[in-house]
JSON list of C-alpha atoms in Angstrom, two decimals:
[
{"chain": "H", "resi": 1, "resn": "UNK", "atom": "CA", "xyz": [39.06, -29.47, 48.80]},
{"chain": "H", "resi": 2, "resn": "UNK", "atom": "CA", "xyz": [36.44, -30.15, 46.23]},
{"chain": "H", "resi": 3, "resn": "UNK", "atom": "CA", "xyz": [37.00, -29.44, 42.22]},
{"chain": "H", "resi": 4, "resn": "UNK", "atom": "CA", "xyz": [34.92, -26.39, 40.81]},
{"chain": "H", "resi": 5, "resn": "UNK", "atom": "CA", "xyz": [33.90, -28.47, 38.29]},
{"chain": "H", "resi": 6, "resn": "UNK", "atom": "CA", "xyz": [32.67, -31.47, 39.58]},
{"chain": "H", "resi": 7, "resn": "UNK", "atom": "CA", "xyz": [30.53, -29.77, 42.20]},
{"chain": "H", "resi": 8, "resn": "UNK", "atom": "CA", "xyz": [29.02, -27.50, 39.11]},
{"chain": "H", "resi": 9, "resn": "UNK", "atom": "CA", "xyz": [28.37, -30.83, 37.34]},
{"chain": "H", "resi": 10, "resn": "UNK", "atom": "CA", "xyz": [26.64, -32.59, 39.92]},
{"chain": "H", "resi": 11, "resn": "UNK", "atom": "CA", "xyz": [24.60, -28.88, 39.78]},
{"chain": "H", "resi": 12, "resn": "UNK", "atom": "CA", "xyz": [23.12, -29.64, 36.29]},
{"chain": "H", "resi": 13, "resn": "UNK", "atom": "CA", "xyz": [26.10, -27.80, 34.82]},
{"chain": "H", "resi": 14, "resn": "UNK", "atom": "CA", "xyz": [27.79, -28.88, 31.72]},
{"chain": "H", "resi": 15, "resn": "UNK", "atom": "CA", "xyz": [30.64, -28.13, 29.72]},
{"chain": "H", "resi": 16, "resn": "UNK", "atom": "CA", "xyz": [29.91, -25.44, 26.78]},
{"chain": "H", "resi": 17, "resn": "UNK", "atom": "CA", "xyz": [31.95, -25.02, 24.23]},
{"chain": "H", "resi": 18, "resn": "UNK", "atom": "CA", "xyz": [31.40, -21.20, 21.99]},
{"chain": "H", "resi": 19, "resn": "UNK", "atom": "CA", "xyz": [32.63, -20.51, 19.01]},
{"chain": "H", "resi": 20, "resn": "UNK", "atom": "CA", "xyz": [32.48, -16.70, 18.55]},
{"chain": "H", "resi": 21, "resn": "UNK", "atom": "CA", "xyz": [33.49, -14.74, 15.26]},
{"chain": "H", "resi": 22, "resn": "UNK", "atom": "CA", "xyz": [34.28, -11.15, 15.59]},
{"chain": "H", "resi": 23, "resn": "UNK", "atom": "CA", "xyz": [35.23, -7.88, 13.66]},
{"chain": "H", "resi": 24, "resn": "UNK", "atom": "CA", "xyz": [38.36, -5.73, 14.95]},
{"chain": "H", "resi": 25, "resn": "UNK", "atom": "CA", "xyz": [38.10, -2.22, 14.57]},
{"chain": "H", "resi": 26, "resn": "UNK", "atom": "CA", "xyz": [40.98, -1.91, 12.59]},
{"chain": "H", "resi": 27, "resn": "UNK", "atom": "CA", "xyz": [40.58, -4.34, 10.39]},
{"chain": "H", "resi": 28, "resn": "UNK", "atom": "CA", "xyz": [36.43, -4.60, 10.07]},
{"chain": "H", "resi": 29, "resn": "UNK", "atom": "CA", "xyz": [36.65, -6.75, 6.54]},
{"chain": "H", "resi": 30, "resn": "UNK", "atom": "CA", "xyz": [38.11, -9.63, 8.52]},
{"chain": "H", "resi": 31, "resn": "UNK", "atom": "CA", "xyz": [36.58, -11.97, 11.03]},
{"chain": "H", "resi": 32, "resn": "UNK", "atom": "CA", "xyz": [38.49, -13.68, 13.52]},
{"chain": "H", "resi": 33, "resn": "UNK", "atom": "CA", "xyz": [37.60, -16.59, 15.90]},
{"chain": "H", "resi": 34, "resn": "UNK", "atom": "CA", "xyz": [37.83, -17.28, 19.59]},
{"chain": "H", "resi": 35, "resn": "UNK", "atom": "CA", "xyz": [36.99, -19.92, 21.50]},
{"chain": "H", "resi": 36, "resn": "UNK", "atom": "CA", "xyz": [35.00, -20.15, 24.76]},
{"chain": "H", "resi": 37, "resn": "UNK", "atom": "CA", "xyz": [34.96, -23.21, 27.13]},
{"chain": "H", "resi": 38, "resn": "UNK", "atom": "CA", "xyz": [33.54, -23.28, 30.45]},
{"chain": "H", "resi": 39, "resn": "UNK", "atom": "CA", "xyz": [30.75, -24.99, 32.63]},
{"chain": "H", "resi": 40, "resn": "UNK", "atom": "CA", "xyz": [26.99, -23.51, 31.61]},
{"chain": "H", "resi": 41, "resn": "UNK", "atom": "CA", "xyz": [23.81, -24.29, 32.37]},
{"chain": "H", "resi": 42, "resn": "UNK", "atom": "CA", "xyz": [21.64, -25.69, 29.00]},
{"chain": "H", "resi": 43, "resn": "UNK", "atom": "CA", "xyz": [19.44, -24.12, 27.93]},
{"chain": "H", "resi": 44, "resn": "UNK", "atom": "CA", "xyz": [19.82, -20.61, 29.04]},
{"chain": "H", "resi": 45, "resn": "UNK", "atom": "CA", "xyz": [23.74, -20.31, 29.47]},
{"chain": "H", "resi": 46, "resn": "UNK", "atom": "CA", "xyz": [24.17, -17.57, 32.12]},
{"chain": "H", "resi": 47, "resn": "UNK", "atom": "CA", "xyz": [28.04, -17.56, 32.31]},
{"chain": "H", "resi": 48, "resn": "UNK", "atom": "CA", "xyz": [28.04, -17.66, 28.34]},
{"chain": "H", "resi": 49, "resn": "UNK", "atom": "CA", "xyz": [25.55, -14.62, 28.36]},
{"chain": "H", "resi": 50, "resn": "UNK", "atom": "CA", "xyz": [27.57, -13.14, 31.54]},
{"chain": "H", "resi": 51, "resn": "UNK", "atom": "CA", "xyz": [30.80, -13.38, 29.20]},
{"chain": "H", "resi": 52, "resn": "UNK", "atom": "CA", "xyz": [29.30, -12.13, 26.01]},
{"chain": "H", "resi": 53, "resn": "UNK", "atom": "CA", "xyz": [27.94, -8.92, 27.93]},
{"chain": "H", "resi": 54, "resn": "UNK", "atom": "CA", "xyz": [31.47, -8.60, 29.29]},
{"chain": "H", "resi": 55, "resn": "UNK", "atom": "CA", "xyz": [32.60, -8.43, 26.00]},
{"chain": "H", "resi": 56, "resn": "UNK", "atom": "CA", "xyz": [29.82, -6.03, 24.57]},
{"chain": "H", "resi": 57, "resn": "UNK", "atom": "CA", "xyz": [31.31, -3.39, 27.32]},
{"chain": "H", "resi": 58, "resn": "UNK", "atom": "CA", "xyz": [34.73, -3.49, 27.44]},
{"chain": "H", "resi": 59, "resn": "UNK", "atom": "CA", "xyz": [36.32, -5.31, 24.34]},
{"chain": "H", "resi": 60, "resn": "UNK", "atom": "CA", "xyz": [36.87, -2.93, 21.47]},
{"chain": "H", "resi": 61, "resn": "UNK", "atom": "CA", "xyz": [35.53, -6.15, 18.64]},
{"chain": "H", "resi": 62, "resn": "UNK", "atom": "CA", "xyz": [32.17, -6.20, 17.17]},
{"chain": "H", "resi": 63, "resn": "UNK", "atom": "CA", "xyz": [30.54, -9.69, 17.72]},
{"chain": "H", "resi": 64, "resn": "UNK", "atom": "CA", "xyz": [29.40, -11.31, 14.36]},
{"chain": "H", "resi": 65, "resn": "UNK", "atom": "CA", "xyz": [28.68, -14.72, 14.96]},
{"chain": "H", "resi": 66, "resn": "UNK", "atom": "CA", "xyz": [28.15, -17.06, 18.43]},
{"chain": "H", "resi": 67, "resn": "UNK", "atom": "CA", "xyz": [28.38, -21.17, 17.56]},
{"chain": "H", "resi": 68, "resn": "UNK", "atom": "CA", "xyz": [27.46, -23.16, 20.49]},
{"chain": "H", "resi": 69, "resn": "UNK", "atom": "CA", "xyz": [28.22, -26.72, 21.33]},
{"chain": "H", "resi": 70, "resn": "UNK", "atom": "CA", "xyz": [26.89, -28.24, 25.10]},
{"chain": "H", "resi": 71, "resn": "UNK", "atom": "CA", "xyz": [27.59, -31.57, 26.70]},
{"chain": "H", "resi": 72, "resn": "UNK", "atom": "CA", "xyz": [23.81, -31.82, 27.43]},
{"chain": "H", "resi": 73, "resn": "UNK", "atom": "CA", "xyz": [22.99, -30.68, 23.61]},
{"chain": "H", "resi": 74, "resn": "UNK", "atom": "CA", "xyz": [25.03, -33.70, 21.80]},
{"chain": "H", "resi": 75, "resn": "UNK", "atom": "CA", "xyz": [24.22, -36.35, 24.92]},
{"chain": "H", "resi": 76, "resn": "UNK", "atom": "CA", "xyz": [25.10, -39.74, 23.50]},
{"chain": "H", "resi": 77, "resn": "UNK", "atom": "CA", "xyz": [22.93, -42.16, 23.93]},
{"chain": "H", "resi": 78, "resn": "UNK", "atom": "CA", "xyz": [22.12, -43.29, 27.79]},
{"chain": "H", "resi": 79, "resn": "UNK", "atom": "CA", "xyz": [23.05, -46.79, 29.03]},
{"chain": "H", "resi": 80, "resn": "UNK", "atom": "CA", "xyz": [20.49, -48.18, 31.96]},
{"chain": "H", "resi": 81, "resn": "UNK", "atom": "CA", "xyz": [20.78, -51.14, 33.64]},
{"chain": "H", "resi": 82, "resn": "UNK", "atom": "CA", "xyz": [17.57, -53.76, 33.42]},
{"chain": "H", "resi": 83, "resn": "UNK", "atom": "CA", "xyz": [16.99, -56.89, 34.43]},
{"chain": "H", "resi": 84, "resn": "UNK", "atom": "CA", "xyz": [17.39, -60.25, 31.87]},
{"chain": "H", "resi": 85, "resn": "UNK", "atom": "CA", "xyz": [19.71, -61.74, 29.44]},
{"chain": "H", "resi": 86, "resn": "UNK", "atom": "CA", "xyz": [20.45, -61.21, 26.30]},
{"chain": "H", "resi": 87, "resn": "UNK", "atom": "CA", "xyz": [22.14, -63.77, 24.16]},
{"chain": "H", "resi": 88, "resn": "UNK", "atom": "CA", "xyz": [24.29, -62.97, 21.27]},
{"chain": "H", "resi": 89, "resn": "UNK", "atom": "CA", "xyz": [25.55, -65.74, 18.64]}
]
């Protein structure tokens, strides 16, 4: 049996991170904050865009803000192997 997320990662997919701010309707002077995590494709984020739709049609909040962070968006530095030696004193 093979891990969802693996297999999506050796697909391209990376984990995304949202940050979304929203307005409830009884309270529309107040934002509140939820947090989205799941593996999306960078740079067009279907499951992000799949969720936020979801949301549009049957959550009763109005969306004010989306924040995204991606794996492939803050990629460190890559390490490659070459040939040679280096010497440090």
């Amino acid at each position: 049996m093979s891990d969802r997320a693996f297999i999506a990662q050796l697909e391209g997919y990376g984990l995304t991170t949202a940050e979304i701010l929203y307005h409830r309707p009884y309270a529309p002077s107040l934002l509140q904050l939820f947090v989205w995590q799941e593996h999306d494709l960078a740079p067009d984020f279907p499951v992000l865009f799949d969720f936020l739709d979801h949301w549009r049609l049957e959550i009763r909040a109005a969306l004010h803000s989306v924040r995204i962070a991606h794996d492939r968006l803050i990629w460190p530095t890559e390490w490659r192997a070459v040939d040679g030696i280096i010497t440090i004193q």
